[in-house]
Amino acid sequence: MILQNHKVMIKKNLQTLGLKVLHSMQIKYFIPILILHLSFSLSGQTPEYVSPVKIPVFLSGNFAELRSNHFHSGIDIKTQGIIGIPIYSAASGFISRIVVSPTGYGLALYIEHPNGTTSVYGHLESFRDDIARYVKSKQYEQESFRVDLPVSKSLFPVKQDEFIAKSGNTGSTGGPHLHFEIRDTKTEEPVNPLFYPFPVADKIAPHIYSLMITPMNEFAHVNYQAQKAIFPVEFSEGKFRLKNNPVVPVYGVVGFAVQANDFYDGSHNRCGIYSMRMFWDGELYFSFRMDRFSFDESRYINSHIDYEELINTKQWFHKAWQDPGNRLSIYDYIRDSGLLRVTDGNIHIVRIELSDLHGNLSILEFRVESKSHRIVPIRTEYTQLLRYDKANRFSEENITIDFPENTFYNDVEFMWKQKPASENLFSDIHVIHQNTVPLHNSAKLSIKADKLEKELQEKALLVTVDTLTGKISSAGGSYNKGFVTANIRSFGNYAIALDTIAPRIIPLSLNDKSALTEFNRIRFRITDDLSGIKEYTGILDGKWALFEYDAKTNMIVHYFDRERFELEKRHQLTVKVTDNKGNENIHETSFWK
Ligand SMILES: [Zn+2]
C-alpha cells in the first residue's frame, strides 16, 4: 500500500520550482492558494514566466494528457494553424541545449533559468539567425543533420520576452503548434506549466463520458457478469450520473475507471484531466495529481489506463486502482490499492471527483449494491505463469523469450502457439500471448532460423504479422547462432522475414532532363519497404551537404547556401540511402544552377 503525505509532496514540488511554500497548506486548499499566489505575482512585479507567444494562448494539448506509451510532458500552444509565429523566451537565462531531429521535438531549444528550471520549445520551423548560423556550422562540423548540442552559458544569454525562434511543424507532429515545457533543471523532470500564470482561460470543468467497473477476482461480478462493464454517463442538474441512474449490482473485489477529458475556453481540443479522487461511502480510496513526473516512468501510463480497452476500442480510461507492478509517482493517496471488496449485502455510494488546475470540478456519483450471485469463473488454458516481479524465461524448441524483472504490471497467464506462415516468411508465425497485455520493459525474443540460407542470414529480421491482412512490420533484430533475435515491447504475432530491397530515392525538384524545377532548394523522397532508413548522405560537388530530413513526410531537402555553394555552374550531386539491413541505393545526378 502506498501512502504519501500531500503536504510534503506539494512542498517538494513548489520548492524545487523556486516558489514560496505556505506551511499551513492542505490539499483541499491547494488550488485556491495557488491561484492567490499566482495573482499576486501577476499584479506585482514581473511574472516568473511570460507566454512564449504574442498571440492569444489556446491549447491543443495539456500537461500529462494521455498519449501512446507516454504522458504528454508539456503544453501544446496553437499557432493559428500556420508556421512562422515568433517565439519568445518565457524567462531570462541562457540557451543550454539545441536539438535537431527528424522525429520527436524536431528543432528544439532549451533555455536554463536561474530559478532552477529549464524551458523547452519544440517543433520549431527555424532558429533566430545567429543561433541558426551556429547550429549549421555544427551540423557541417559533425556532417549530420541530427545534432544534440550542449551550449555553453556565455554563448546565447537571453532576456525574458526575447525573440528566439519561429514556430513550426518539425519532428513528430500532427500539425503546426508550439510544444512548450518547463523542467526541473537538476532532475530533468517535466512539471505542469499551468502552475504559472499563463494567460489560458479555463472555465470549463472536465467532462466524464463513461464509467467502467471491472470484476477483479474469480467470483466477482458486475451486473451478474464476470467481465468488465461500461456504463454511459450523462450530465444533469449540475452533476454527472449514470444514464437512467441504475443501482449497479456487484459482488466481490471490483475496480472503477472513468473515461474523461478536460477542455479550455475557446478550443475544442480534448485535453487531459489534472486530478482524480475516488470516494467509497465518503472515504477517500484513490487520488492522483498531474504535477510532475519523470521521463523514466512515463511508460507506466499503460498500467494507469485500461490498456486492453485502448487496444480494442481506442478509448482511454483512467483506472482508480493501482496494479502491483505500477510504480508511477502521481498517486498521492491510495487505500487498499484502490480496490473495493463488496460482500456485505448493502448499497454503497461511489463518488469520483475530477478537477483541473483552475479549480473547475466535476463529480460523478452512483450507487452499487452488493448482490451475491453464482458466477462460473472464466478459466483459460495457459502455457506458463509469468510473475510480474520476477525475471521469466519461456522456451520451446523453436522459440525463446527472456522477460526481465518488472516487465508486467500483473502476473500473466501466458499463452503461445505456432501457426504455419505464408511463403514470404522464413519461420512459422508465433502467436505470442495477446497484444492487449502491455510490456513495460523490452523482452528478448529469439526465433529459430532453420529455413534461412547462409547468404541471406544478414538480411533477416523479426516482423509482426497482421494475420487478417497479411501485412508485416519490422520488429528489428538480427541473426545470431541459428536464431533471429530482437527486443520486443509488445505481444503479438511474430515471424522471421528478409529485407533484401534497397531504399527508394525519388527526385522531387528535378525533371527527367535533370533540370531544377525549384528555385532555392533540391528535394528527394526517401522510403524503405521494411527495415527502415538507417542513414542518408548528400554529397554536392564532392563535399558533404546538409539535407534536412522530416521522417513524417519521408522528405530530405537541401537549401542552396551562398556561403557554401558556387552559382552559375554545373553541379554533381550524389544521394546515398542505407536501410537497417545494409541495403543501399545511390542516386547520382548533375544539374545547372
Ligand atoms: Zn506537445
Coordinates of C-alpha atoms and ligand atoms in Angstrom, one line a residue:
M1 CA 0.0 0.0 0.0
I2 CA 1.3 3.4 -0.9
L3 CA 0.5 6.4 1.2
Q4 CA 2.2 9.7 0.7
N5 CA 1.8 12.9 2.6
H6 CA 0.1 15.5 0.4
K7 CA 1.6 18.4 2.2
V8 CA 5.1 17.1 1.8
M9 CA 4.7 16.4 -1.8
I10 CA 3.3 19.8 -2.8
K11 CA 6.0 21.4 -0.7
K12 CA 8.7 19.4 -2.5
N13 CA 7.2 20.4 -5.9
L14 CA 7.0 24.1 -5.2
Q15 CA 10.3 24.3 -3.5
T16 CA 12.2 22.7 -6.4
L17 CA 10.5 25.2 -8.6
G18 CA 11.7 28.1 -6.5
L19 CA 8.2 29.0 -5.4
K20 CA 7.3 30.2 -1.9
V21 CA 5.8 27.5 0.2
L22 CA 2.9 28.1 2.6
H23 CA 3.3 25.8 5.5
S24 CA -0.3 25.6 6.5
M25 CA -1.3 24.4 3.1
Q26 CA -3.7 21.4 3.0
I27 CA -4.7 19.6 -0.1
K28 CA -8.3 20.9 -0.2
Y29 CA -7.0 24.5 -0.1
F30 CA -4.3 23.8 -2.6
I31 CA -5.9 25.2 -5.6
P32 CA -7.3 28.5 -4.2
I33 CA -3.9 29.2 -2.5
L34 CA -2.1 28.5 -5.7
I35 CA -4.3 31.0 -7.6
L36 CA -3.8 33.6 -4.9
H37 CA -0.1 33.2 -5.2
L38 CA -0.2 33.5 -8.9
S39 CA -2.4 36.5 -9.0
F40 CA 0.0 38.1 -6.5
S41 CA 2.8 37.6 -8.9
L42 CA 0.6 38.9 -11.8
S43 CA -0.3 42.1 -10.0
G44 CA 3.2 42.5 -8.5
Q45 CA 6.5 42.8 -10.3
T46 CA 7.5 40.8 -13.4
P47 CA 5.9 37.4 -13.5
E48 CA 8.2 34.4 -13.3
Y49 CA 7.3 33.3 -16.8
V50 CA 5.6 35.1 -19.7
S51 CA 3.8 33.4 -22.6
P52 CA 6.3 32.3 -25.3
V53 CA 3.9 33.7 -28.0
K54 CA 2.3 37.1 -28.5
I55 CA -0.9 35.7 -29.9
P56 CA -3.8 34.6 -27.6
V57 CA -3.0 31.3 -26.0
F58 CA -5.2 28.4 -26.9
L59 CA -4.2 24.9 -26.1
S60 CA -4.5 21.8 -28.2
G61 CA -2.8 19.7 -25.6
N62 CA -2.0 19.9 -21.8
F63 CA 0.4 18.5 -19.3
A64 CA 0.2 14.8 -18.6
E65 CA -2.5 14.1 -21.1
L66 CA -2.7 10.5 -22.2
R67 CA -0.6 9.6 -25.3
S68 CA 0.6 6.4 -26.8
N69 CA 3.1 4.8 -24.3
H70 CA 3.7 8.2 -22.5
F71 CA 2.2 11.1 -20.7
H72 CA 2.5 14.4 -22.6
S73 CA 5.3 16.3 -21.0
G74 CA 4.3 19.9 -21.8
I75 CA 1.5 22.1 -23.2
D76 CA 0.8 22.4 -26.9
I77 CA 0.1 26.0 -27.9
K78 CA -1.9 26.5 -31.0
T79 CA -0.3 28.7 -33.7
Q80 CA -3.4 29.6 -35.7
G81 CA -2.8 26.6 -38.0
I82 CA 0.3 28.1 -39.5
I83 CA 4.1 28.0 -39.2
G84 CA 6.3 31.1 -38.6
I85 CA 4.7 32.6 -35.4
P86 CA 7.5 34.4 -33.5
I87 CA 8.6 32.6 -30.3
Y88 CA 9.9 34.4 -27.2
S89 CA 11.8 33.3 -24.2
A90 CA 9.4 32.7 -21.3
A91 CA 12.1 33.9 -18.8
S92 CA 15.7 35.2 -18.6
G93 CA 18.5 32.8 -18.7
F94 CA 20.7 31.2 -21.4
I95 CA 20.3 28.7 -24.2
S96 CA 21.7 25.5 -22.7
R97 CA 20.9 22.9 -25.4
I98 CA 19.8 22.8 -29.0
V99 CA 18.4 19.7 -30.7
V100 CA 17.7 19.0 -34.3
S101 CA 16.0 15.7 -35.1
P102 CA 13.8 14.2 -37.9
T103 CA 11.4 12.9 -35.3
G104 CA 10.5 13.8 -31.7
Y105 CA 10.6 17.6 -31.0
G106 CA 12.1 18.4 -34.4
L107 CA 14.0 21.6 -34.0
A108 CA 14.1 22.4 -30.2
L109 CA 15.6 25.0 -27.9
Y110 CA 16.3 24.6 -24.2
I111 CA 16.7 27.7 -22.0
E112 CA 18.1 27.4 -18.5
H113 CA 16.8 29.9 -15.9
P114 CA 18.3 31.0 -12.6
N115 CA 15.3 29.7 -10.7
G116 CA 16.3 26.1 -11.3
T117 CA 14.0 25.4 -14.2
T118 CA 14.6 24.9 -17.9
S119 CA 12.0 25.9 -20.6
V120 CA 11.8 23.8 -23.8
Y121 CA 10.4 25.0 -27.1
G122 CA 9.7 22.2 -29.6
H123 CA 8.7 21.6 -33.3
L124 CA 10.2 24.9 -34.3
E125 CA 10.5 25.9 -38.0
S126 CA 13.7 27.9 -37.6
F127 CA 16.0 29.4 -35.0
R128 CA 16.9 33.1 -34.8
D129 CA 19.6 33.9 -37.4
D130 CA 22.6 33.9 -35.1
I131 CA 21.5 30.7 -33.4
A132 CA 20.8 29.1 -36.9
R133 CA 24.3 30.0 -38.1
Y134 CA 25.8 28.3 -35.0
V135 CA 23.7 25.2 -35.5
K136 CA 24.5 25.0 -39.2
S137 CA 28.3 25.3 -38.5
K138 CA 28.0 22.4 -36.0
Q139 CA 26.0 20.3 -38.5
Y140 CA 28.7 20.8 -41.1
E141 CA 31.4 20.1 -38.5
Q142 CA 29.7 16.8 -37.5
E143 CA 28.4 16.1 -41.0
S144 CA 25.0 15.3 -39.6
F145 CA 21.6 16.9 -39.8
R146 CA 20.7 15.3 -36.5
V147 CA 22.6 17.1 -33.7
D148 CA 22.1 17.4 -29.9
L149 CA 24.3 20.4 -28.8
P150 CA 25.1 21.3 -25.3
V151 CA 25.6 25.1 -25.4
S152 CA 27.9 27.0 -23.0
K153 CA 26.4 29.6 -20.8
S154 CA 28.1 32.6 -22.3
L155 CA 27.1 31.9 -26.0
F156 CA 23.4 32.8 -26.1
P157 CA 22.2 34.6 -23.0
V158 CA 18.6 35.6 -23.3
K159 CA 16.3 38.1 -21.6
Q160 CA 12.7 37.4 -20.7
D161 CA 10.5 38.0 -23.8
E162 CA 13.4 38.0 -26.2
F163 CA 12.8 36.7 -29.7
I164 CA 14.4 33.2 -30.2
A165 CA 12.8 31.3 -33.0
K166 CA 9.8 30.8 -35.2
S167 CA 7.1 28.2 -34.6
G168 CA 6.8 25.2 -37.0
N169 CA 5.7 21.7 -37.6
T170 CA 9.0 19.8 -37.4
G171 CA 9.5 16.4 -35.8
S172 CA 6.6 14.1 -34.8
T173 CA 3.6 16.3 -35.1
G174 CA 0.1 16.2 -36.4
G175 CA 0.0 19.9 -37.4
P176 CA 1.7 23.2 -36.6
H177 CA 2.0 24.1 -32.9
L178 CA 4.5 25.0 -30.2
H179 CA 5.3 22.3 -27.7
F180 CA 6.3 24.2 -24.5
E181 CA 7.7 22.5 -21.4
I182 CA 9.1 23.6 -18.1
R183 CA 11.5 21.1 -16.5
D184 CA 13.3 20.9 -13.2
T185 CA 16.8 21.5 -14.4
K186 CA 18.5 19.2 -11.9
T187 CA 16.3 16.1 -12.3
E188 CA 15.1 17.0 -15.9
E189 CA 11.5 16.1 -14.7
P190 CA 8.8 18.0 -16.6
V191 CA 6.5 20.0 -14.3
N192 CA 3.0 21.3 -15.1
P193 CA 3.5 24.7 -16.8
L194 CA 0.0 25.8 -15.8
F195 CA 1.2 26.2 -12.2
Y196 CA 2.4 29.5 -13.6
P197 CA 0.3 32.5 -14.6
F198 CA -0.2 31.6 -18.2
P199 CA -2.9 33.6 -19.8
V200 CA -5.1 30.5 -20.5
A201 CA -8.8 30.9 -20.0
D202 CA -10.4 27.9 -18.4
K203 CA -13.9 28.0 -17.0
I204 CA -14.8 24.5 -18.3
A205 CA -14.8 21.6 -15.9
P206 CA -13.7 18.1 -17.0
H207 CA -16.3 16.1 -19.0
I208 CA -17.0 12.5 -17.9
Y209 CA -18.2 10.2 -20.8
S210 CA -18.4 6.8 -19.2
L211 CA -17.6 4.6 -16.2
M212 CA -16.1 1.1 -16.3
I213 CA -16.5 -1.4 -13.4
T214 CA -14.1 -4.4 -13.5
P215 CA -14.5 -7.6 -11.5
M216 CA -11.1 -8.2 -10.1
N217 CA -11.3 -11.7 -8.5
E218 CA -12.6 -15.1 -9.6
F219 CA -16.0 -14.9 -8.0
A220 CA -16.6 -11.2 -8.6
H221 CA -19.4 -10.0 -10.9
V222 CA -20.7 -6.7 -12.3
N223 CA -24.3 -6.7 -13.5
Y224 CA -24.2 -10.5 -12.9
Q225 CA -21.4 -10.9 -15.5
A226 CA -17.8 -12.0 -14.9
Q227 CA -16.5 -9.4 -17.4
K228 CA -16.0 -5.7 -17.0
A229 CA -18.9 -3.5 -17.9
I230 CA -19.1 0.1 -19.3
F231 CA -21.9 2.5 -18.3
P232 CA -22.6 5.7 -20.2
V233 CA -22.6 8.8 -18.1
E234 CA -24.9 11.8 -18.5
F235 CA -24.9 15.4 -17.1
S236 CA -28.0 16.6 -15.3
E237 CA -28.7 19.2 -12.7
G238 CA -25.0 20.1 -12.3
K239 CA -23.8 16.6 -11.7
F240 CA -22.7 13.6 -13.8
R241 CA -24.6 10.4 -13.2
L242 CA -25.0 7.0 -14.8
K243 CA -27.6 7.0 -17.6
N244 CA -31.0 6.1 -16.2
N245 CA -29.5 6.3 -12.7
P246 CA -29.3 2.5 -12.0
V247 CA -28.2 0.8 -8.7
V248 CA -25.5 -1.4 -10.2
P249 CA -25.4 -5.0 -8.7
V250 CA -21.8 -6.1 -8.0
Y251 CA -20.1 -8.7 -5.8
G252 CA -16.5 -9.5 -4.8
V253 CA -13.5 -7.3 -5.5
V254 CA -14.2 -4.6 -8.0
G255 CA -12.3 -1.6 -9.5
F256 CA -13.6 1.6 -11.1
A257 CA -12.3 3.6 -14.1
V258 CA -13.6 6.6 -15.9
Q259 CA -13.3 8.0 -19.5
A260 CA -12.9 11.7 -19.2
N261 CA -11.3 14.8 -20.8
D262 CA -10.8 18.4 -19.9
F263 CA -11.3 21.4 -22.1
Y264 CA -10.1 25.0 -22.2
D265 CA -12.1 28.1 -23.3
G266 CA -12.1 28.8 -27.0
S267 CA -10.7 25.5 -28.1
H268 CA -12.5 22.2 -29.0
N269 CA -9.4 20.1 -28.4
R270 CA -9.8 17.2 -25.9
C271 CA -7.1 17.6 -23.2
G272 CA -6.2 15.5 -20.2
I273 CA -7.5 15.8 -16.6
Y274 CA -5.4 17.2 -13.8
S275 CA -6.6 15.2 -10.9
M276 CA -9.0 12.5 -9.8
R277 CA -10.2 11.3 -6.5
M278 CA -12.4 8.3 -5.7
F279 CA -14.5 8.0 -2.5
W280 CA -16.3 4.9 -1.2
D281 CA -19.1 5.9 1.2
G282 CA -17.4 9.3 1.7
E283 CA -14.0 7.8 2.4
L284 CA -11.1 8.6 0.1
Y285 CA -9.6 5.4 -1.6
F286 CA -7.6 6.8 -4.5
S287 CA -6.2 10.1 -5.7
F288 CA -3.7 11.3 -8.3
R289 CA -2.5 14.7 -9.4
M290 CA -0.5 15.5 -12.6
D291 CA 2.1 17.9 -11.0
R292 CA 5.2 16.4 -12.4
F293 CA 6.7 13.0 -13.4
S294 CA 9.9 11.7 -14.8
F295 CA 10.5 10.5 -18.3
D296 CA 11.7 7.2 -16.9
E297 CA 8.2 6.5 -15.5
S298 CA 6.1 7.8 -18.4
R299 CA 5.5 4.3 -19.9
Y300 CA 3.6 3.3 -16.7
I301 CA 0.7 5.0 -18.5
N302 CA 0.0 1.6 -19.9
S303 CA -0.8 0.5 -16.3
H304 CA -2.5 3.7 -15.3
I305 CA -5.1 3.3 -18.1
D306 CA -7.2 0.2 -19.0
Y307 CA -4.7 -0.9 -21.8
E308 CA -7.0 -3.6 -23.2
E309 CA -9.8 -1.1 -23.8
L310 CA -7.3 1.2 -25.5
I311 CA -6.1 -1.5 -27.9
N312 CA -9.6 -2.9 -28.6
T313 CA -11.7 0.3 -28.8
K314 CA -9.2 3.2 -28.7
Q315 CA -10.9 4.6 -25.6
W316 CA -8.7 5.9 -22.7
F317 CA -10.0 5.0 -19.2
H318 CA -8.2 6.3 -16.1
K319 CA -8.2 3.5 -13.6
A320 CA -8.9 4.3 -9.9
W321 CA -6.7 1.5 -8.7
Q322 CA -3.0 0.6 -8.8
D323 CA -1.7 -2.6 -10.4
P324 CA 1.0 -4.2 -8.2
G325 CA 3.8 -3.5 -10.8
N326 CA 2.8 0.2 -11.4
R327 CA 5.5 2.5 -9.9
L328 CA 4.1 5.8 -11.2
S329 CA 4.7 8.7 -8.8
I330 CA 1.5 10.7 -9.5
Y331 CA -0.6 8.8 -6.9
D332 CA -0.8 10.8 -3.7
Y333 CA -3.2 8.6 -1.8
I334 CA -4.2 5.0 -2.3
R335 CA -6.0 2.8 0.1
D336 CA -6.2 -1.0 -0.5
S337 CA -4.8 -0.4 -4.0
G338 CA -8.0 1.5 -4.7
L339 CA -10.0 -1.8 -4.9
L340 CA -13.2 -2.4 -3.1
R341 CA -14.4 -5.7 -1.5
V342 CA -18.2 -5.7 -1.8
T343 CA -19.7 -8.6 0.0
D344 CA -21.9 -7.1 2.8
G345 CA -25.3 -7.1 1.0
N346 CA -25.6 -3.3 1.3
I347 CA -26.0 -0.3 -1.0
H348 CA -22.9 1.9 -1.3
I349 CA -22.2 5.3 -2.8
V350 CA -19.2 5.8 -5.1
R351 CA -18.1 9.4 -5.8
I352 CA -15.5 10.2 -8.4
E353 CA -14.2 13.8 -8.5
L354 CA -12.2 15.2 -11.4
S355 CA -10.7 18.6 -11.4
D356 CA -8.5 20.9 -13.5
L357 CA -5.7 23.3 -12.3
H358 CA -8.1 26.2 -12.4
G359 CA -10.4 24.8 -9.8
N360 CA -13.2 23.5 -12.0
L361 CA -14.6 20.4 -10.5
S362 CA -16.8 17.6 -12.0
I363 CA -18.5 15.0 -9.8
L364 CA -19.8 11.6 -10.8
E365 CA -21.9 9.8 -8.1
F366 CA -23.5 6.4 -8.4
R367 CA -24.7 3.5 -6.3
V368 CA -23.7 -0.1 -6.3
E369 CA -25.4 -2.9 -4.4
S370 CA -23.7 -5.9 -3.1
K371 CA -25.6 -8.9 -4.6
S372 CA -24.3 -12.4 -4.1
H373 CA -24.6 -14.4 -7.3
R374 CA -23.2 -17.7 -8.6
I375 CA -20.6 -16.9 -11.1
V376 CA -18.9 -19.6 -13.2
P377 CA -15.3 -18.5 -13.2
I378 CA -13.7 -18.0 -16.6
R379 CA -10.7 -20.4 -16.6
T380 CA -8.4 -20.2 -19.6
E381 CA -5.8 -22.8 -20.6
Y382 CA -2.4 -21.2 -20.4
T383 CA 1.1 -22.2 -21.3
Q384 CA 3.1 -20.7 -18.4
L385 CA 2.5 -18.3 -15.5
L386 CA 4.8 -15.3 -15.7
R387 CA 5.3 -13.4 -12.4
Y388 CA 5.2 -9.6 -12.7
D389 CA 8.1 -9.1 -10.1
K390 CA 10.4 -11.8 -11.4
A391 CA 12.6 -12.4 -14.4
N392 CA 10.8 -15.0 -16.6
R393 CA 12.0 -17.3 -19.4
F394 CA 9.7 -19.0 -21.9
S395 CA 11.4 -21.6 -24.0
E396 CA 10.3 -24.2 -26.7
E397 CA 12.1 -25.9 -29.5
N398 CA 11.8 -23.0 -32.0
I399 CA 11.5 -20.0 -29.7
T400 CA 12.9 -18.4 -26.5
I401 CA 11.7 -15.3 -24.8
D402 CA 13.5 -13.6 -21.9
F403 CA 11.5 -11.2 -19.8
P404 CA 13.5 -9.1 -17.4
E405 CA 12.1 -8.3 -13.9
N406 CA 9.2 -5.9 -13.8
T407 CA 8.2 -6.4 -17.4
F408 CA 4.5 -6.8 -16.4
Y409 CA 2.1 -4.9 -14.1
N410 CA 0.3 -8.1 -13.0
D411 CA 1.0 -11.8 -13.3
V412 CA 0.4 -13.0 -16.8
E413 CA -1.2 -16.4 -17.7
F414 CA 1.0 -16.6 -20.8
M415 CA -0.2 -18.3 -24.0
W416 CA 1.8 -19.3 -27.0
K417 CA 1.1 -21.3 -30.2
Q418 CA 2.7 -21.8 -33.6
K419 CA 0.9 -21.3 -37.0
P420 CA 2.2 -22.1 -40.5
A421 CA 3.2 -19.0 -42.4
S422 CA 2.9 -17.8 -46.0
E423 CA 6.0 -18.3 -48.2
N424 CA 7.4 -14.7 -47.8
L425 CA 8.2 -15.6 -44.2
F426 CA 11.1 -17.7 -43.0
S427 CA 9.6 -19.3 -39.9
D428 CA 6.2 -20.3 -38.6
I429 CA 4.1 -17.5 -37.1
H430 CA 4.5 -17.5 -33.3
V431 CA 1.3 -16.2 -31.7
I432 CA 2.8 -14.7 -28.5
H433 CA 0.1 -14.1 -26.0
Q434 CA -2.2 -11.1 -26.7
N435 CA -1.4 -7.6 -27.8
T436 CA -3.9 -6.3 -25.2
V437 CA -1.4 -7.1 -22.4
P438 CA 1.3 -4.3 -22.1
L439 CA 5.0 -4.9 -21.7
H440 CA 6.9 -2.3 -19.6
N441 CA 10.4 -3.4 -20.4
S442 CA 11.8 -5.0 -23.6
A443 CA 11.8 -8.8 -23.8
K444 CA 14.4 -10.6 -25.8
L445 CA 12.7 -12.8 -28.4
S446 CA 14.6 -15.4 -30.4
I447 CA 13.0 -17.5 -33.2
K448 CA 14.8 -20.4 -34.8
A449 CA 16.0 -19.7 -38.3
D450 CA 16.4 -23.2 -39.9
K451 CA 14.9 -22.2 -43.2
L452 CA 17.4 -19.5 -43.8
E453 CA 20.2 -20.0 -46.4
K454 CA 23.6 -18.8 -45.1
E455 CA 24.0 -15.8 -47.6
L456 CA 20.6 -14.5 -46.5
Q457 CA 21.3 -14.5 -42.8
E458 CA 22.5 -10.9 -42.6
K459 CA 19.2 -9.8 -44.3
A460 CA 17.0 -11.4 -41.7
L461 CA 14.9 -9.6 -39.1
L462 CA 11.8 -10.3 -37.0
V463 CA 8.4 -8.9 -38.1
T464 CA 5.0 -8.6 -36.6
V465 CA 2.3 -10.1 -38.8
D466 CA -1.3 -8.9 -39.1
T467 CA -3.0 -12.2 -39.7
L468 CA -6.1 -10.6 -41.2
T469 CA -4.3 -8.6 -43.9
G470 CA -1.0 -10.4 -44.1
K471 CA 0.7 -7.1 -43.6
I472 CA 4.2 -7.3 -41.9
S473 CA 6.0 -4.6 -40.0
S474 CA 9.6 -4.6 -38.8
A475 CA 10.4 -5.5 -35.2
G476 CA 14.2 -5.2 -35.9
G477 CA 16.8 -7.6 -34.8
S478 CA 19.5 -9.8 -36.4
Y479 CA 20.7 -13.3 -37.0
N480 CA 22.8 -15.0 -34.3
K481 CA 23.8 -18.6 -33.9
G482 CA 20.8 -20.2 -35.6
F483 CA 18.2 -17.7 -34.3
V484 CA 16.9 -14.3 -35.3
T485 CA 16.8 -12.2 -32.1
A486 CA 15.1 -8.8 -31.4
N487 CA 14.0 -6.8 -28.4
I488 CA 10.2 -6.5 -28.4
R489 CA 8.0 -4.3 -26.4
S490 CA 4.6 -5.7 -27.3
F491 CA 2.9 -9.1 -27.6
G492 CA 1.5 -10.2 -31.0
N493 CA 2.3 -12.5 -33.9
Y494 CA 6.0 -12.7 -34.8
A495 CA 7.9 -14.4 -37.6
I496 CA 11.3 -14.2 -39.5
A497 CA 11.3 -12.1 -42.7
L498 CA 14.0 -10.8 -45.1
D499 CA 14.8 -7.3 -46.2
T500 CA 16.9 -7.5 -49.5
I501 CA 15.3 -4.5 -51.2
A502 CA 17.2 -1.2 -51.2
P503 CA 15.5 2.1 -50.2
R504 CA 13.9 4.2 -52.9
I505 CA 15.1 7.7 -53.8
I506 CA 12.7 9.8 -55.7
P507 CA 13.8 13.2 -57.0
L508 CA 11.1 15.9 -56.4
S509 CA 13.0 19.0 -57.7
L510 CA 14.5 17.6 -60.9
N511 CA 12.7 16.9 -64.2
D512 CA 13.6 13.9 -66.4
K513 CA 16.3 16.1 -68.1
S514 CA 17.9 16.7 -64.7
A515 CA 16.8 20.4 -64.8
L516 CA 16.0 22.0 -61.5
T517 CA 12.3 22.7 -61.0
E518 CA 12.6 24.6 -57.7
F519 CA 14.4 27.9 -57.1
N520 CA 16.3 27.7 -53.8
R521 CA 16.3 24.0 -52.9
I522 CA 16.5 20.4 -54.0
R523 CA 14.3 17.7 -52.5
F524 CA 14.0 13.9 -52.6
R525 CA 11.6 11.5 -51.1
I526 CA 13.3 8.5 -49.5
T527 CA 11.5 5.4 -48.3
D528 CA 12.2 1.8 -47.3
D529 CA 10.0 -1.2 -47.7
L530 CA 10.7 -3.0 -44.4
S531 CA 13.6 -2.5 -42.1
G532 CA 13.6 1.3 -42.2
I533 CA 16.1 4.0 -43.2
K534 CA 19.3 3.9 -41.2
E535 CA 21.2 6.8 -42.8
Y536 CA 21.4 9.1 -45.7
T537 CA 24.1 11.3 -47.2
G538 CA 24.1 14.0 -49.8
I539 CA 27.5 14.9 -51.5
L540 CA 27.4 18.1 -53.5
D541 CA 30.4 18.9 -55.7
G542 CA 32.5 16.4 -53.7
K543 CA 31.6 17.8 -50.3
W544 CA 29.1 16.8 -47.6
A545 CA 25.9 18.8 -47.9
L546 CA 23.3 19.4 -45.3
F547 CA 20.0 17.8 -46.2
E548 CA 17.2 18.4 -43.7
Y549 CA 15.1 15.3 -43.0
D550 CA 11.4 15.1 -42.0
A551 CA 10.6 11.5 -41.1
K552 CA 6.8 12.0 -41.2
T553 CA 6.9 13.2 -44.9
N554 CA 9.9 11.0 -45.9
M555 CA 11.5 14.1 -47.4
I556 CA 15.1 15.3 -47.5
V557 CA 15.8 18.8 -48.6
H558 CA 18.9 20.8 -49.3
Y559 CA 18.7 24.6 -49.4
F560 CA 21.3 26.3 -51.6
D561 CA 23.6 28.2 -49.4
R562 CA 25.6 31.2 -50.8
E563 CA 28.4 30.6 -48.3
R564 CA 29.0 27.0 -49.4
F565 CA 27.7 26.9 -52.9
E566 CA 29.0 28.5 -56.1
L567 CA 26.4 29.7 -58.6
E568 CA 26.4 29.6 -62.5
K569 CA 27.9 26.2 -63.0
R570 CA 27.1 22.5 -63.4
H571 CA 26.9 20.6 -60.1
Q572 CA 27.4 17.0 -59.2
L573 CA 25.1 15.5 -56.6
T574 CA 25.2 12.0 -55.0
V575 CA 22.5 10.9 -52.6
K576 CA 23.1 7.6 -50.8
V577 CA 20.5 6.0 -48.6
T578 CA 21.0 2.8 -46.5
D579 CA 18.4 0.7 -44.6
N580 CA 18.8 -1.2 -41.4
K581 CA 19.8 -4.4 -43.2
G582 CA 22.6 -2.8 -45.2
N583 CA 20.8 -2.5 -48.5
E584 CA 22.0 0.7 -50.2
N585 CA 20.8 2.9 -53.0
I586 CA 22.8 5.6 -54.7
H587 CA 21.2 8.3 -56.8
E588 CA 23.7 10.4 -59.0
T589 CA 22.7 13.4 -60.9
S590 CA 24.1 16.7 -62.3
F591 CA 22.3 20.0 -62.7
W592 CA 22.9 23.6 -63.7
K593 CA 22.4 26.3 -61.1
Ligands
ZN1 ZN 3.5 18.6 -27.3

